PDB file of C-alpha atoms and ligand atoms in Angstrom:
ATOM      1  CA  UNK A1420      -0.154  -7.817  20.693  1.00  0.00           C
ATOM      2  CA  UNK A1421      -3.287  -6.173  19.360  1.00  0.00           C
ATOM      3  CA  UNK A1422      -5.933  -7.745  17.214  1.00  0.00           C
ATOM      4  CA  UNK A1423      -4.455  -6.209  14.071  1.00  0.00           C
ATOM      5  CA  UNK A1424      -0.784  -7.065  14.735  1.00  0.00           C
ATOM      6  CA  UNK A1425       0.332 -10.699  14.592  1.00  0.00           C
ATOM      7  CA  UNK A1426       3.156 -12.396  16.519  1.00  0.00           C
ATOM      8  CA  UNK A1427       5.660 -11.336  13.830  1.00  0.00           C
ATOM      9  CA  UNK A1428       4.597  -7.706  14.145  1.00  0.00           C
ATOM     10  CA  UNK A1429       2.788  -7.750  10.811  1.00  0.00           C
ATOM     11  CA  UNK A1430      -0.170  -5.477  10.446  1.00  0.00           C
ATOM     12  CA  UNK A1431      -3.680  -6.260   9.258  1.00  0.00           C
ATOM     13  CA  UNK A1432      -5.242  -3.101   7.845  1.00  0.00           C
ATOM     14  CA  UNK A1433      -8.495  -4.621   6.584  1.00  0.00           C
ATOM     15  CA  UNK A1434     -11.594  -5.888   8.333  1.00  0.00           C
ATOM     16  CA  UNK A1435     -12.251  -9.623   8.370  1.00  0.00           C
ATOM     17  CA  UNK A1436     -15.986  -8.984   8.377  1.00  0.00           C
ATOM     18  CA  UNK A1437     -16.895  -6.502   5.615  1.00  0.00           C
ATOM     19  CA  UNK A1438     -20.619  -5.855   5.327  1.00  0.00           C
ATOM     20  CA  UNK A1439     -22.573  -6.695   2.196  1.00  0.00           C
ATOM     21  CA  UNK A1440     -23.243  -3.320   0.577  1.00  0.00           C
ATOM     22  CA  UNK A1441     -26.783  -2.076   0.039  1.00  0.00           C
ATOM     23  CA  UNK A1442     -25.744  -0.653  -3.316  1.00  0.00           C
ATOM     24  CA  UNK A1443     -25.500  -3.223  -6.115  1.00  0.00           C
ATOM     25  CA  UNK A1444     -22.879  -2.217  -8.706  1.00  0.00           C
ATOM     26  CA  UNK A1445     -23.814  -2.669 -12.376  1.00  0.00           C
ATOM     27  CA  UNK A1446     -22.742  -5.928 -14.036  1.00  0.00           C
ATOM     28  CA  UNK A1447     -19.141  -5.569 -15.162  1.00  0.00           C
ATOM     29  CA  UNK A1448     -18.141  -3.043 -12.484  1.00  0.00           C
ATOM     30  CA  UNK A1449     -14.409  -2.579 -11.917  1.00  0.00           C
ATOM     31  CA  UNK A1450     -12.603  -1.969  -8.634  1.00  0.00           C
ATOM     32  CA  UNK A1451      -9.874   0.206 -10.171  1.00  0.00           C
ATOM     33  CA  UNK A1452      -7.665   0.679  -7.120  1.00  0.00           C
ATOM     34  CA  UNK A1453      -6.702  -2.232  -4.898  1.00  0.00           C
ATOM     35  CA  UNK A1454      -3.540  -4.063  -3.931  1.00  0.00           C
ATOM     36  CA  UNK A1455      -2.241  -7.484  -2.961  1.00  0.00           C
ATOM     37  CA  UNK A1456       0.246  -8.151  -0.143  1.00  0.00           C
ATOM     38  CA  UNK A1457       2.246 -11.336  -0.728  1.00  0.00           C
ATOM     39  CA  UNK A1458       1.641 -14.095   0.136  1.00  0.00           C
ATOM     40  CA  UNK A1459       5.026 -13.300   1.638  1.00  0.00           C
ATOM     41  CA  UNK A1460       6.239 -16.924   1.607  1.00  0.00           C
ATOM     42  CA  UNK A1461       6.202 -16.674  -2.190  1.00  0.00           C
ATOM     43  CA  UNK A1462       6.595 -12.914  -2.613  1.00  0.00           C
ATOM     44  CA  UNK A1463       8.669 -11.358   0.174  1.00  0.00           C
ATOM     45  CA  UNK A1464       8.364  -7.666   0.926  1.00  0.00           C
ATOM     46  CA  UNK A1465      10.999  -5.166  -0.148  1.00  0.00           C
ATOM     47  CA  UNK A1466      13.900  -4.476   2.215  1.00  0.00           C
ATOM     48  CA  UNK A1467      12.860  -0.809   1.878  1.00  0.00           C
ATOM     49  CA  UNK A1468       9.192  -1.404   2.809  1.00  0.00           C
ATOM     50  CA  UNK A1469       7.836   1.279   5.142  1.00  0.00           C
ATOM     51  CA  UNK A1470       5.165  -1.028   6.549  1.00  0.00           C
ATOM     52  CA  UNK A1471       4.989  -4.802   6.909  1.00  0.00           C
ATOM     53  CA  UNK A1472       1.493  -6.157   6.402  1.00  0.00           C
ATOM     54  CA  UNK A1473      -0.012  -9.589   6.863  1.00  0.00           C
ATOM     55  CA  UNK A1474      -0.747 -11.589   3.733  1.00  0.00           C
ATOM     56  CA  UNK A1475      -3.585 -10.270   1.601  1.00  0.00           C
ATOM     57  CA  UNK A1476      -3.225 -12.324  -1.538  1.00  0.00           C
ATOM     58  CA  UNK A1477      -5.284 -12.723  -4.695  1.00  0.00           C
ATOM     59  CA  UNK A1478      -7.691 -15.316  -3.298  1.00  0.00           C
ATOM     60  CA  UNK A1479      -8.763 -12.882  -0.587  1.00  0.00           C
ATOM     61  CA  UNK A1480      -9.025 -10.054  -3.096  1.00  0.00           C
ATOM     62  CA  UNK A1481     -11.212 -12.049  -5.461  1.00  0.00           C
ATOM     63  CA  UNK A1482     -13.465 -13.245  -2.618  1.00  0.00           C
ATOM     64  CA  UNK A1483     -14.017  -9.618  -1.631  1.00  0.00           C
ATOM     65  CA  UNK A1484     -14.602  -8.638  -5.270  1.00  0.00           C
ATOM     66  CA  UNK A1485     -17.379 -11.210  -5.497  1.00  0.00           C
ATOM     67  CA  UNK A1486     -18.896 -10.267  -2.151  1.00  0.00           C
ATOM     68  CA  UNK A1487     -19.023  -6.584  -3.071  1.00  0.00           C
ATOM     69  CA  UNK A1488     -20.540  -7.290  -6.495  1.00  0.00           C
ATOM     70  CA  UNK A1489     -17.592  -6.337  -8.704  1.00  0.00           C
ATOM     71  CA  UNK A1490     -16.408  -8.145 -11.834  1.00  0.00           C
ATOM     72  CA  UNK A1491     -12.812  -7.002 -12.264  1.00  0.00           C
ATOM     73  CA  UNK A1492      -9.877  -5.469 -10.404  1.00  0.00           C
ATOM     74  CA  UNK A1493      -7.045  -3.136 -11.204  1.00  0.00           C
ATOM     75  CA  UNK A1494      -4.241  -4.177  -8.877  1.00  0.00           C
ATOM     76  CA  UNK A1495      -1.804  -1.393  -8.071  1.00  0.00           C
ATOM     77  CA  UNK A1496       1.647  -2.505  -6.968  1.00  0.00           C
ATOM     78  CA  UNK A1497       1.906  -1.614  -3.266  1.00  0.00           C
ATOM     79  CA  UNK A1498       4.994   0.190  -1.986  1.00  0.00           C
ATOM     80  CA  UNK A1499       5.811  -2.639   0.449  1.00  0.00           C
ATOM     81  CA  UNK A1500       6.748  -4.750  -2.596  1.00  0.00           C
ATOM     82  CA  UNK A1501       9.084  -2.078  -3.955  1.00  0.00           C
ATOM     83  CA  UNK A1502       9.897  -2.460  -7.650  1.00  0.00           C
ATOM     84  CA  UNK A1503       9.550  -6.256  -7.727  1.00  0.00           C
ATOM     85  CA  UNK A1504       6.138  -6.644  -9.335  1.00  0.00           C
ATOM     86  CA  UNK A1505       5.923 -10.429  -8.922  1.00  0.00           C
ATOM     87  CA  UNK A1506       3.112 -10.391  -6.335  1.00  0.00           C
ATOM     88  CA  UNK A1507       0.963  -8.096  -8.469  1.00  0.00           C
ATOM     89  CA  UNK A1508       1.694 -10.121 -11.607  1.00  0.00           C
ATOM     90  CA  UNK A1509       0.710 -13.250  -9.685  1.00  0.00           C
ATOM     91  CA  UNK A1510      -2.620 -11.633  -8.782  1.00  0.00           C
ATOM     92  CA  UNK A1511      -3.250 -10.718 -12.411  1.00  0.00           C
ATOM     93  CA  UNK A1512      -2.267 -14.201 -13.597  1.00  0.00           C
ATOM     94  CA  UNK A1513      -4.662 -15.843 -11.142  1.00  0.00           C
ATOM     95  CA  UNK A1514      -7.611 -13.670 -12.161  1.00  0.00           C
ATOM     96  CA  UNK A1515      -8.580 -15.429 -15.406  1.00  0.00           C
ATOM     97  CA  UNK A1516      -8.398 -12.135 -17.264  1.00  0.00           C
ATOM     98  CA  UNK A1517     -10.416 -10.298 -14.630  1.00  0.00           C
ATOM     99  CA  UNK A1518      -7.517  -8.193 -13.371  1.00  0.00           C
ATOM    100  CA  UNK A1519      -4.990  -5.851 -14.844  1.00  0.00           C
ATOM    101  CA  UNK A1520      -2.347  -3.887 -13.058  1.00  0.00           C
ATOM    102  CA  UNK A1521      -0.225  -0.831 -12.447  1.00  0.00           C
ATOM    103  CA  UNK A1522       3.482  -1.474 -11.834  1.00  0.00           C
ATOM    104  CA  UNK A1523       6.139   0.303  -9.839  1.00  0.00           C
ATOM    105  CA  UNK A1524       9.459   0.225 -11.666  1.00  0.00           C
ATOM    106  CA  UNK A1525      13.056   1.178 -11.243  1.00  0.00           C
ATOM    107  CA  UNK A1526      13.309   4.003 -13.793  1.00  0.00           C
ATOM    108  CA  UNK A1527      16.338   2.223 -15.289  1.00  0.00           C
ATOM    109  CA  UNK A1528      14.124  -0.710 -16.318  1.00  0.00           C
ATOM    110  CA  UNK A1529      14.839  -2.006 -19.833  1.00  0.00           C
ATOM    111  CA  UNK A1530      12.351  -1.718 -22.657  1.00  0.00           C
ATOM    112  CA  UNK A1531      12.226  -5.533 -22.790  1.00  0.00           C
ATOM    113  CA  UNK A1532      11.257  -5.725 -19.119  1.00  0.00           C
ATOM    114  CA  UNK A1533       8.555  -3.092 -19.642  1.00  0.00           C
ATOM    115  CA  UNK A1534       7.198  -5.208 -22.480  1.00  0.00           C
ATOM    116  CA  UNK A1535       7.216  -8.275 -20.203  1.00  0.00           C
ATOM    117  CA  UNK A1536       5.143  -6.301 -17.673  1.00  0.00           C
ATOM    118  CA  UNK A1537       2.706  -5.468 -20.462  1.00  0.00           C
ATOM    119  CA  UNK A1538       2.391  -9.137 -21.338  1.00  0.00           C
ATOM    120  CA  UNK A1539       1.750  -9.850 -17.647  1.00  0.00           C
ATOM    121  CA  UNK A1540      -1.226  -7.475 -17.713  1.00  0.00           C
ATOM    122  CA  UNK A1541       0.271  -4.180 -16.534  1.00  0.00           C
ATOM    123  CA  UNK A1542      -1.114  -1.084 -18.215  1.00  0.00           C
ATOM    124  CA  UNK A1543       0.600   1.697 -16.313  1.00  0.00           C
ATOM    125  CA  UNK A1544       3.327   2.715 -13.884  1.00  0.00           C
ATOM    126  CA  UNK A1545       2.869   4.465 -10.568  1.00  0.00           C
ATOM    127  CA  UNK A1546       5.028   7.338  -9.362  1.00  0.00           C
ATOM    128  CA  UNK A1547       4.678   7.713  -5.602  1.00  0.00           C
ATOM    129  CA  UNK A1548       5.614  11.027  -3.961  1.00  0.00           C
ATOM    130  CA  UNK A1549       4.609  10.226  -0.373  1.00  0.00           C
ATOM    131  CA  UNK A1550       7.735  10.485   1.766  1.00  0.00           C
ATOM    132  CA  UNK A1551       6.267   8.130   4.360  1.00  0.00           C
ATOM    133  CA  UNK A1552       6.027   5.424   1.657  1.00  0.00           C
ATOM    134  CA  UNK A1553       9.126   5.855  -0.534  1.00  0.00           C
ATOM    135  CA  UNK A1554      12.656   7.228  -0.099  1.00  0.00           C
ATOM    136  CA  UNK A1555      13.102   8.789  -3.526  1.00  0.00           C
ATOM    137  CA  UNK A1556      10.909  10.220  -6.242  1.00  0.00           C
ATOM    138  CA  UNK A1557      13.312  11.308  -9.006  1.00  0.00           C
ATOM    139  CA  UNK A1558      11.180  13.409 -11.352  1.00  0.00           C
ATOM    140  CA  UNK A1559      13.756  13.513 -14.163  1.00  0.00           C
ATOM    141  CA  UNK A1560      14.107   9.731 -14.199  1.00  0.00           C
ATOM    142  CA  UNK A1561      10.339   9.262 -13.963  1.00  0.00           C
ATOM    143  CA  UNK A1562       9.884  11.463 -17.038  1.00  0.00           C
ATOM    144  CA  UNK A1563      12.524   9.499 -18.922  1.00  0.00           C
ATOM    145  CA  UNK A1564      10.774   6.178 -18.324  1.00  0.00           C
ATOM    146  CA  UNK A1565       7.341   7.748 -18.962  1.00  0.00           C
ATOM    147  CA  UNK A1566       8.623   8.560 -22.449  1.00  0.00           C
ATOM    148  CA  UNK A1567       9.228   4.921 -23.330  1.00  0.00           C
ATOM    149  CA  UNK A1568       6.258   3.076 -21.849  1.00  0.00           C
ATOM    150  CA  UNK A1569       4.486   0.441 -23.971  1.00  0.00           C
ATOM    151  CA  UNK A1570       1.748   1.811 -26.231  1.00  0.00           C
ATOM    152  CA  UNK A1571      -1.508   2.560 -24.446  1.00  0.00           C
ATOM    153  CA  UNK A1572      -0.003   2.842 -20.965  1.00  0.00           C
ATOM    154  CA  UNK A1573      -0.600   5.678 -18.549  1.00  0.00           C
ATOM    155  CA  UNK A1574       1.109   7.034 -15.453  1.00  0.00           C
ATOM    156  CA  UNK A1575      -0.504   6.958 -12.001  1.00  0.00           C
ATOM    157  CA  UNK A1576       0.737   9.641  -9.623  1.00  0.00           C
ATOM    158  CA  UNK A1577       0.263   9.654  -5.860  1.00  0.00           C
ATOM    159  CA  UNK A1578       0.888  12.903  -3.990  1.00  0.00           C
ATOM    160  CA  UNK A1579      -0.740  14.970  -1.263  1.00  0.00           C
ATOM    161  CA  UNK A1580      -2.444  18.349  -1.640  1.00  0.00           C
ATOM    162  CA  UNK A1581       0.382  20.316  -0.014  1.00  0.00           C
ATOM    163  CA  UNK A1582       2.704  19.639  -2.990  1.00  0.00           C
ATOM    164  CA  UNK A1583       0.177  20.015  -5.801  1.00  0.00           C
ATOM    165  CA  UNK A1584       1.620  23.370  -6.907  1.00  0.00           C
ATOM    166  CA  UNK A1585       5.169  22.078  -7.108  1.00  0.00           C
ATOM    167  CA  UNK A1586       3.929  18.980  -8.995  1.00  0.00           C
ATOM    168  CA  UNK A1587       2.386  21.009 -11.824  1.00  0.00           C
ATOM    169  CA  UNK A1588       5.418  21.271 -14.185  1.00  0.00           C
ATOM    170  CA  UNK A1589       6.153  17.576 -13.739  1.00  0.00           C
ATOM    171  CA  UNK A1590       2.544  16.556 -14.380  1.00  0.00           C
ATOM    172  CA  UNK A1591       2.396  18.830 -17.424  1.00  0.00           C
ATOM    173  CA  UNK A1592       5.508  17.148 -18.866  1.00  0.00           C
ATOM    174  CA  UNK A1593       4.248  13.549 -18.648  1.00  0.00           C
ATOM    175  CA  UNK A1594       3.822  12.433 -22.276  1.00  0.00           C
ATOM    176  CA  UNK A1595       1.006   9.910 -21.686  1.00  0.00           C
ATOM    177  CA  UNK A1596      -2.349  10.069 -19.862  1.00  0.00           C
ATOM    178  CA  UNK A1597      -2.090  10.696 -16.124  1.00  0.00           C
ATOM    179  CA  UNK A1598      -4.235   9.216 -13.336  1.00  0.00           C
ATOM    180  CA  UNK A1599      -4.161  10.922  -9.934  1.00  0.00           C
ATOM    181  CA  UNK A1600      -4.627   8.713  -6.885  1.00  0.00           C
ATOM    182  CA  UNK A1601      -7.231   9.752  -4.335  1.00  0.00           C
ATOM    183  CA  UNK A1602      -7.662  13.209  -5.961  1.00  0.00           C
ATOM    184  CA  UNK A1603      -4.262  14.249  -4.621  1.00  0.00           C
ATOM    185  CA  UNK A1604      -5.649  13.886  -1.096  1.00  0.00           C
ATOM    186  CA  UNK A1605      -7.612  17.130  -0.672  1.00  0.00           C
ATOM    187  CA  UNK A1606      -8.929  18.305   2.681  1.00  0.00           C
ATOM    188  CA  UNK A1607     -12.579  17.432   2.057  1.00  0.00           C
ATOM    189  CA  UNK A1608     -13.752  19.294   5.144  1.00  0.00           C
ATOM    190  CA  UNK A1609     -13.194  22.481   3.066  1.00  0.00           C
ATOM    191  CA  UNK A1610     -16.086  21.423   0.840  1.00  0.00           C
ATOM    192  CA  UNK A1611     -16.372  21.373  -2.960  1.00  0.00           C
ATOM    193  CA  UNK A1612     -15.380  25.041  -3.344  1.00  0.00           C
ATOM    194  CA  UNK A1613     -12.547  24.992  -0.810  1.00  0.00           C
ATOM    195  CA  UNK A1614      -8.968  25.782  -1.814  1.00  0.00           C
ATOM    196  CA  UNK A1615      -7.859  22.141  -2.168  1.00  0.00           C
ATOM    197  CA  UNK A1616     -10.700  21.144  -4.499  1.00  0.00           C
ATOM    198  CA  UNK A1617     -10.322  24.376  -6.477  1.00  0.00           C
ATOM    199  CA  UNK A1618      -6.621  23.740  -6.994  1.00  0.00           C
ATOM    200  CA  UNK A1619      -7.309  20.162  -8.003  1.00  0.00           C
ATOM    201  CA  UNK A1620      -9.962  21.213 -10.513  1.00  0.00           C
ATOM    202  CA  UNK A1621      -7.486  23.674 -12.012  1.00  0.00           C
ATOM    203  CA  UNK A1622      -5.122  20.753 -12.505  1.00  0.00           C
ATOM    204  CA  UNK A1623      -7.830  18.690 -14.214  1.00  0.00           C
ATOM    205  CA  UNK A1624      -8.585  21.681 -16.427  1.00  0.00           C
ATOM    206  CA  UNK A1625      -4.930  22.008 -17.434  1.00  0.00           C
ATOM    207  CA  UNK A1626      -5.095  18.979 -19.741  1.00  0.00           C
ATOM    208  CA  UNK A1627      -7.966  16.778 -20.786  1.00  0.00           C
ATOM    209  CA  UNK A1628      -6.132  13.494 -20.270  1.00  0.00           C
ATOM    210  CA  UNK A1629      -5.702  13.752 -16.510  1.00  0.00           C
ATOM    211  CA  UNK A1630      -7.948  11.173 -14.862  1.00  0.00           C
ATOM    212  CA  UNK A1631      -8.794  10.932 -11.198  1.00  0.00           C
ATOM    213  CA  UNK A1632      -9.553   8.225  -8.684  1.00  0.00           C
ATOM    214  CA  UNK A1633     -12.443   9.398  -6.520  1.00  0.00           C
ATOM    215  CA  UNK A1634     -11.319   7.010  -3.831  1.00  0.00           C
ATOM    216  CA  UNK A1635     -10.559   6.731  -0.134  1.00  0.00           C
ATOM    217  CA  UNK A1636     -13.282   8.413   1.912  1.00  0.00           C
ATOM    218  CA  UNK A1637     -11.748   6.433   4.766  1.00  0.00           C
ATOM    219  CA  UNK A1638      -8.416   8.250   4.362  1.00  0.00           C
ATOM    220  CA  UNK A1639      -9.812  11.666   3.494  1.00  0.00           C
ATOM    221  CA  UNK A1640     -12.794  12.016   5.835  1.00  0.00           C
ATOM    222  CA  UNK A1641     -11.722  11.372   9.432  1.00  0.00           C
ATOM    223  CA  UNK A1642     -15.336  11.646  10.632  1.00  0.00           C
ATOM    224  CA  UNK A1643     -15.921   8.199   9.104  1.00  0.00           C
ATOM    225  CA  UNK A1644     -19.201   6.815   7.814  1.00  0.00           C
ATOM    226  CA  UNK A1645     -21.332   8.139   6.227  1.00  0.00           C
ATOM    227  CA  UNK A1646     -18.385  10.234   4.967  1.00  0.00           C
ATOM    228  CA  UNK A1647     -20.542  13.338   4.580  1.00  0.00           C
ATOM    229  CA  UNK A1648     -17.688  15.761   3.829  1.00  0.00           C
ATOM    230  CA  UNK A1649     -16.239  13.392   1.252  1.00  0.00           C
ATOM    231  CA  UNK A1650     -19.608  13.038  -0.459  1.00  0.00           C
ATOM    232  CA  UNK A1651     -20.353  16.760  -0.637  1.00  0.00           C
ATOM    233  CA  UNK A1652     -16.856  17.545  -1.935  1.00  0.00           C
ATOM    234  CA  UNK A1653     -16.548  14.708  -4.436  1.00  0.00           C
ATOM    235  CA  UNK A1654     -20.050  14.398  -5.963  1.00  0.00           C
ATOM    236  CA  UNK A1655     -19.646  17.657  -7.949  1.00  0.00           C
ATOM    237  CA  UNK A1656     -16.277  16.441  -9.237  1.00  0.00           C
ATOM    238  CA  UNK A1657     -17.809  13.179 -10.506  1.00  0.00           C
ATOM    239  CA  UNK A1658     -20.532  15.141 -12.281  1.00  0.00           C
ATOM    240  CA  UNK A1659     -18.194  17.705 -13.843  1.00  0.00           C
ATOM    241  CA  UNK A1660     -15.425  15.285 -14.913  1.00  0.00           C
ATOM    242  CA  UNK A1661     -17.606  12.260 -15.524  1.00  0.00           C
ATOM    243  CA  UNK A1662     -15.538  10.861 -18.404  1.00  0.00           C
ATOM    244  CA  UNK A1663     -12.301  10.836 -16.396  1.00  0.00           C
ATOM    245  CA  UNK A1664     -13.258   9.469 -12.973  1.00  0.00           C
ATOM    246  CA  UNK A1665     -12.425   6.036 -11.561  1.00  0.00           C
ATOM    247  CA  UNK A1666     -13.405   4.316  -8.351  1.00  0.00           C
ATOM    248  CA  UNK A1667     -11.763   1.661  -6.177  1.00  0.00           C
ATOM    249  CA  UNK A1668     -11.893   0.113  -2.736  1.00  0.00           C
ATOM    250  CA  UNK A1669      -8.181   0.612  -1.925  1.00  0.00           C
ATOM    251  CA  UNK A1670      -8.338  -2.818  -0.247  1.00  0.00           C
ATOM    252  CA  UNK A1671      -6.368  -3.973   1.784  1.00  0.00           C
ATOM    253  CA  UNK A1672      -6.113  -0.336   2.862  1.00  0.00           C
ATOM    254  CA  UNK A1673      -2.363   0.006   3.515  1.00  0.00           C
ATOM    255  CA  UNK A1674      -1.559   1.801   6.755  1.00  0.00           C
ATOM    256  CA  UNK A1675      -5.197   2.066   7.840  1.00  0.00           C
ATOM    257  CA  UNK A1676      -4.868  -0.274  10.798  1.00  0.00           C
ATOM    258  CA  UNK A1677      -6.116   2.286  13.346  1.00  0.00           C
ATOM    259  CA  UNK A1678      -9.601   2.398  11.815  1.00  0.00           C
ATOM    260  CA  UNK A1679     -10.367  -0.572   9.620  1.00  0.00           C
ATOM    261  CA  UNK A1680     -12.714   0.621   6.871  1.00  0.00           C
ATOM    262  CA  UNK A1681     -15.808  -1.449   6.151  1.00  0.00           C
ATOM    263  CA  UNK A1682     -15.575  -2.289   2.447  1.00  0.00           C
ATOM    264  CA  UNK A1683     -19.351  -2.621   2.130  1.00  0.00           C
ATOM    265  CA  UNK A1684     -19.704   0.878   3.583  1.00  0.00           C
ATOM    266  CA  UNK A1685     -17.208   2.187   1.021  1.00  0.00           C
ATOM    267  CA  UNK A1686     -19.273   0.695  -1.823  1.00  0.00           C
ATOM    268  CA  UNK A1687     -22.342   2.407  -0.407  1.00  0.00           C
ATOM    269  CA  UNK A1688     -20.615   5.758  -0.999  1.00  0.00           C
ATOM    270  CA  UNK A1689     -20.756   5.168  -4.780  1.00  0.00           C
ATOM    271  CA  UNK A1690     -24.413   6.138  -5.371  1.00  0.00           C
ATOM    272  CA  UNK A1691     -23.889   9.218  -3.237  1.00  0.00           C
ATOM    273  CA  UNK A1692     -21.021  10.567  -5.343  1.00  0.00           C
ATOM    274  CA  UNK A1693     -22.495   9.210  -8.607  1.00  0.00           C
ATOM    275  CA  UNK A1694     -26.259   9.479  -8.129  1.00  0.00           C
ATOM    276  CA  UNK A1695     -27.440   8.457 -11.607  1.00  0.00           C
ATOM    277  CA  UNK A1696     -27.208   5.150 -13.436  1.00  0.00           C
ATOM    278  CA  UNK A1697     -25.334   6.903 -16.237  1.00  0.00           C
ATOM    279  CA  UNK A1698     -22.704   8.345 -13.877  1.00  0.00           C
ATOM    280  CA  UNK A1699     -22.309   4.968 -12.172  1.00  0.00           C
ATOM    281  CA  UNK A1700     -21.773   3.241 -15.529  1.00  0.00           C
ATOM    282  CA  UNK A1701     -19.044   5.708 -16.466  1.00  0.00           C
ATOM    283  CA  UNK A1702     -17.347   5.602 -13.063  1.00  0.00           C
ATOM    284  CA  UNK A1703     -17.391   1.828 -12.661  1.00  0.00           C
ATOM    285  CA  UNK A1704     -17.321   0.445 -16.200  1.00  0.00           C
ATOM    286  CA  UNK A1705     -16.779   2.722 -19.206  1.00  0.00           C
ATOM    287  CA  UNK A1706     -13.922   4.788 -17.807  1.00  0.00           C
ATOM    288  CA  UNK A1707     -11.812   1.993 -16.321  1.00  0.00           C
ATOM    289  CA  UNK A1708     -12.467  -0.174 -19.393  1.00  0.00           C
ATOM    290  CA  UNK A1709     -11.036   2.618 -21.569  1.00  0.00           C
ATOM    291  CA  UNK A1710      -7.802   2.636 -19.567  1.00  0.00           C
ATOM    292  CA  UNK A1711      -7.387  -1.052 -18.785  1.00  0.00           C
ATOM    293  CA  UNK A1712      -9.331  -3.170 -21.312  1.00  0.00           C
ATOM    294  CA  UNK A1713      -9.663  -0.845 -24.337  1.00  0.00           C
ATOM    295  CA  UNK A1714      -9.550  -3.783 -26.744  1.00  0.00           C
ATOM    296  CA  UNK A1715     -12.938  -4.949 -25.428  1.00  0.00           C
ATOM    297  CA  UNK A1716     -14.732  -1.689 -26.176  1.00  0.00           C
TER     298      UNK A1716
HETATM  299  C1  0GY B2709      -2.948   3.585  -1.253  1.00  0.00           C
HETATM  300  C2  0GY B2709      -2.373   4.434  -0.260  1.00  0.00           C
HETATM  301  C3  0GY B2709      -1.303   4.186   0.536  1.00  0.00           C
HETATM  302  C4  0GY B2709      -0.320   3.187   0.332  1.00  0.00           C
HETATM  303  C5  0GY B2709       0.120   2.749  -0.851  1.00  0.00           C
HETATM  304  O1  0GY B2709       1.557   1.608  -2.209  1.00  0.00           O
HETATM  305  C6  0GY B2709       1.237   1.845  -1.062  1.00  0.00           C
HETATM  306  O2  0GY B2709       1.830   1.396  -0.092  1.00  0.00           O
HETATM  307  O3  0GY B2709      -0.462   3.147  -1.955  1.00  0.00           O
HETATM  308  C7  0GY B2709      -1.112   5.038   1.710  1.00  0.00           C
HETATM  309  O4  0GY B2709      -0.479   4.581   2.697  1.00  0.00           O
HETATM  310  O5  0GY B2709      -1.599   6.187   1.722  1.00  0.00           O
HETATM  311  O6  0GY B2709      -3.293   4.041  -2.341  1.00  0.00           O
HETATM  312  O7  0GY B2709      -3.063   2.378  -1.032  1.00  0.00           O
END
């Protein structure tokens, strides 16, 4: 048994000792991509889960939020919970209005159940195309449900750079705003003008309501801190698409158990990809508020 695997074989993919970041986020900053796992006694994992993590519930998430200097969270339903959004809804409910969420749904979900998710604080659905995380990604059914989402919702799409070209017609057909997770996972070692970033910019240029999470240096830059390749590839993107970028910790970092990212170190990447106060305000407050708390603007 290793330090990160418990006696039931459940994995811990987050550090127990995150550093306090040097960078202090502006008041009201939003961690716009994080998850909760369980607690499994109340919210068991899906029978189809591709990984089985240890509990990382809302109390832990909110303690980290406070330690890192954030005010709110956007909790994205993790694939290990399948299409039962109860754990994510529980996190939102426990947040005192400081969290909203993105659901994962069976495309056959009823309109009434979508509305119930809205009332529980969900503001979008996520379509996951990573074969290591989900068995099926039925584009036709995804488009059908995307056409009947509650007003103001968006679609979050998770895919990797090698399928960007084949994703284009599908992404073009989504009838609501689109948010791309982790920039579609480009190879950041190619730099800001490399083929992956070029292709991703072409996608952003194809419609003005595609947003992007400039997240996951830990996943995208295997060299680790200070994530130099990530910074040099992503800073120009934040500058050029400054009204459509979001940022998040990705805590509890599903499937990252081999190298546990230091969450404080991730926060310290922010001023490197968004070097001005104005860019930081957009990235951490204005942009996520527009998607998740528009009624407060
Ligand atoms: C992420 C990335 C991953 C996992 C999930 O829902 C999930 O299980 O999103 C991953 O393994 O790349 O955004 O958390």
